[in-house]
Amino acid sequence: MEAPIESDLCTRIRRSEQALMGHHEAVLRAYGLTMTQYTVLLTLAREGGMSGAQLARACGVTQQSMSSVLTNMEGKGLILREASPVHAKVQIAALTEAGRALLDRAYQEVIILERALTEAFTPAEHAALCSLLERATEVLIQQTRGA
């Protein structure tokens, strides 16, 4: 090994991800949400109705996992599912008023961290960090495809 593990870029990215996820999970737990459920609510709020397969891709989980998540969320009254007008066997998930209200409340706490991170950098640093993270993400995706 040439450098200590603390200086490895992948280790630093992982530590940042763990800190971010730990924070979000603690905040969302107070609302009875998992990170995946929150991401579903956020995605549906931004994109409108989506199939389970589309949501699974957007949340980075398997379709089987998403099916369980959606069943749970439907049981809580956070989403509703209806047959697609294009494909009768495909169910389209959409936010309910209760789901939107819960998302709005949870988002008010989640956004506090986003603002704190933004304020920790100058505008130029923020833009550079976002660009660098996007580039790193592309490399990670490319390397995963090649594995």
One Martini backbone bead per residue (centre of mass of N, CA, C, O) as a GRO file, in nm:
protein
  147
    1MET     BB    1   0.096   0.036   0.022
    2GLU     BB    2   0.108   0.387  -0.028
    3ALA     BB    3  -0.150   0.478   0.136
    4PRO     BB    4  -0.350   0.568   0.355
    5ILE     BB    5  -0.683   0.503   0.384
    6GLU     BB    6  -0.770   0.803   0.456
    7SER     BB    7  -0.678   0.900   0.145
    8ASP     BB    8  -0.896   0.756   0.014
    9LEU     BB    9  -1.154   0.837  -0.184
   10CYS     BB   10  -1.357   0.608  -0.126
   11THR     BB   11  -1.354   0.643   0.180
   12ARG     BB   12  -1.459   0.936   0.184
   13ILE     BB   13  -1.723   0.884   0.040
   14ARG     BB   14  -1.832   0.676   0.242
   15ARG     BB   15  -1.828   0.856   0.493
   16SER     BB   16  -2.026   1.064   0.379
   17GLU     BB   17  -2.258   0.870   0.330
   18GLN     BB   18  -2.290   0.772   0.623
   19ALA     BB   19  -2.351   1.051   0.744
   20LEU     BB   20  -2.597   1.115   0.573
   21MET     BB   21  -2.768   0.863   0.637
   22GLY     BB   22  -2.770   0.893   0.944
   23HIS     BB   23  -2.918   1.157   0.949
   24HIS     BB   24  -3.171   1.087   0.782
   25GLU     BB   25  -3.263   0.845   0.953
   26ALA     BB   26  -3.309   1.006   1.214
   27VAL     BB   27  -3.516   1.204   1.102
   28LEU     BB   28  -3.721   0.995   0.967
   29ARG     BB   29  -3.799   0.824   1.214
   30ALA     BB   30  -3.993   1.048   1.335
   31TYR     BB   31  -4.192   0.979   1.065
   32GLY     BB   32  -4.186   0.667   0.982
   33LEU     BB   33  -3.926   0.661   0.789
   34THR     BB   34  -3.748   0.566   0.530
   35MET     BB   35  -3.535   0.636   0.286
   36THR     BB   36  -3.701   0.502   0.062
   37GLN     BB   37  -3.973   0.633   0.127
   38TYR     BB   38  -3.878   0.922   0.092
   39THR     BB   39  -3.787   0.890  -0.203
   40VAL     BB   40  -4.061   0.823  -0.311
   41LEU     BB   41  -4.204   1.083  -0.229
   42LEU     BB   42  -4.012   1.276  -0.377
   43THR     BB   43  -4.041   1.156  -0.661
   44LEU     BB   44  -4.352   1.187  -0.688
   45ALA     BB   45  -4.353   1.495  -0.646
   46ARG     BB   46  -4.167   1.552  -0.904
   47GLU     BB   47  -4.292   1.324  -1.131
   48GLY     BB   48  -4.517   1.158  -1.042
   49GLY     BB   49  -4.641   0.897  -1.163
   50MET     BB   50  -4.525   0.552  -1.096
   51SER     BB   51  -4.372   0.273  -1.123
   52GLY     BB   52  -4.206   0.034  -0.955
   53ALA     BB   53  -3.966   0.020  -1.150
   54GLN     BB   54  -3.902   0.322  -1.155
   55LEU     BB   55  -3.862   0.351  -0.848
   56ALA     BB   56  -3.636   0.148  -0.815
   57ARG     BB   57  -3.433   0.302  -0.988
   58ALA     BB   58  -3.448   0.577  -0.831
   59CYS     BB   59  -3.367   0.417  -0.542
   60GLY     BB   60  -3.174   0.158  -0.572
   61VAL     BB   61  -3.369  -0.096  -0.602
   62THR     BB   62  -3.549  -0.355  -0.612
   63GLN     BB   63  -3.852  -0.464  -0.715
   64GLN     BB   64  -3.912  -0.631  -0.464
   65SER     BB   65  -3.859  -0.412  -0.256
   66MET     BB   66  -4.058  -0.204  -0.372
   67SER     BB   67  -4.313  -0.366  -0.331
   68SER     BB   68  -4.300  -0.357  -0.021
   69VAL     BB   69  -4.291  -0.054   0.014
   70LEU     BB   70  -4.562   0.010  -0.130
   71THR     BB   71  -4.744  -0.160   0.048
   72ASN     BB   72  -4.680  -0.007   0.308
   73MET     BB   73  -4.759   0.281   0.205
   74GLU     BB   74  -5.049   0.211   0.136
   75GLY     BB   75  -5.131   0.123   0.426
   76LYS     BB   76  -5.063   0.431   0.533
   77GLY     BB   77  -5.170   0.640   0.300
   78LEU     BB   78  -4.930   0.768   0.104
   79ILE     BB   79  -5.040   0.589  -0.129
   80LEU     BB   80  -5.151   0.507  -0.460
   81ARG     BB   81  -5.286   0.244  -0.674
   82GLU     BB   82  -5.307   0.213  -1.033
   83ALA     BB   83  -5.388   0.139  -1.328
   84SER     BB   84  -5.264   0.160  -1.621
   85PRO     BB   85  -5.367   0.298  -1.925
   86VAL     BB   86  -5.155   0.119  -2.094
   87HIS     BB   87  -5.102  -0.110  -1.854
   88ALA     BB   88  -5.298  -0.313  -1.665
   89LYS     BB   89  -5.052  -0.463  -1.495
   90VAL     BB   90  -4.968  -0.178  -1.420
   91GLN     BB   91  -4.871   0.011  -1.143
   92ILE     BB   92  -4.952   0.336  -1.025
   93ALA     BB   93  -4.795   0.567  -0.831
   94ALA     BB   94  -4.928   0.797  -0.579
   95LEU     BB   95  -4.991   1.062  -0.403
   96THR     BB   96  -5.119   1.161  -0.118
   97GLU     BB   97  -5.204   1.389   0.105
   98ALA     BB   98  -5.056   1.247   0.337
   99GLY     BB   99  -4.785   1.214   0.185
  100ARG     BB  100  -4.736   1.515   0.131
  101ALA     BB  101  -4.743   1.611   0.426
  102LEU     BB  102  -4.510   1.434   0.528
  103LEU     BB  103  -4.298   1.537   0.335
  104ASP     BB  104  -4.307   1.834   0.416
  105ARG     BB  105  -4.216   1.788   0.709
  106ALA     BB  106  -3.950   1.631   0.656
  107TYR     BB  107  -3.814   1.835   0.463
  108GLN     BB  108  -3.770   2.065   0.674
  109GLU     BB  109  -3.532   1.894   0.804
  110VAL     BB  110  -3.353   1.802   0.566
  111ILE     BB  111  -3.281   2.097   0.459
  112ILE     BB  112  -3.088   2.183   0.682
  113LEU     BB  113  -2.842   2.027   0.579
  114GLU     BB  114  -2.824   2.149   0.299
  115ARG     BB  115  -2.773   2.437   0.400
  116ALA     BB  116  -2.520   2.378   0.568
  117LEU     BB  117  -2.350   2.277   0.332
  118THR     BB  118  -2.370   2.527   0.154
  119GLU     BB  119  -2.251   2.727   0.380
  120ALA     BB  120  -1.957   2.578   0.393
  121PHE     BB  121  -1.942   2.720   0.109
  122THR     BB  122  -1.865   2.864  -0.149
  123PRO     BB  123  -1.996   2.904  -0.450
  124ALA     BB  124  -1.748   2.784  -0.596
  125GLU     BB  125  -1.714   2.532  -0.420
  126HIS     BB  126  -1.993   2.416  -0.463
  127ALA     BB  127  -1.973   2.384  -0.769
  128ALA     BB  128  -1.719   2.208  -0.767
  129LEU     BB  129  -1.825   1.978  -0.591
  130CYS     BB  130  -2.060   1.896  -0.771
  131SER     BB  131  -1.887   1.832  -1.018
  132LEU     BB  132  -1.702   1.619  -0.883
  133LEU     BB  133  -1.928   1.426  -0.793
  134GLU     BB  134  -2.036   1.367  -1.074
  135ARG     BB  135  -1.772   1.249  -1.184
  136ALA     BB  136  -1.744   1.025  -0.974
  137THR     BB  137  -2.010   0.885  -1.038
  138GLU     BB  138  -1.942   0.809  -1.328
  139VAL     BB  139  -1.703   0.629  -1.260
  140LEU     BB  140  -1.854   0.432  -1.078
  141ILE     BB  141  -2.052   0.338  -1.295
  142GLN     BB  142  -1.846   0.239  -1.503
  143GLN     BB  143  -1.704   0.033  -1.314
  144THR     BB  144  -1.954  -0.139  -1.257
  145ARG     BB  145  -2.013  -0.225  -1.550
  146GLY     BB  146  -1.714  -0.361  -1.578
  147ALA     BB  147  -1.748  -0.589  -1.340
   0.00000   0.00000   0.00000
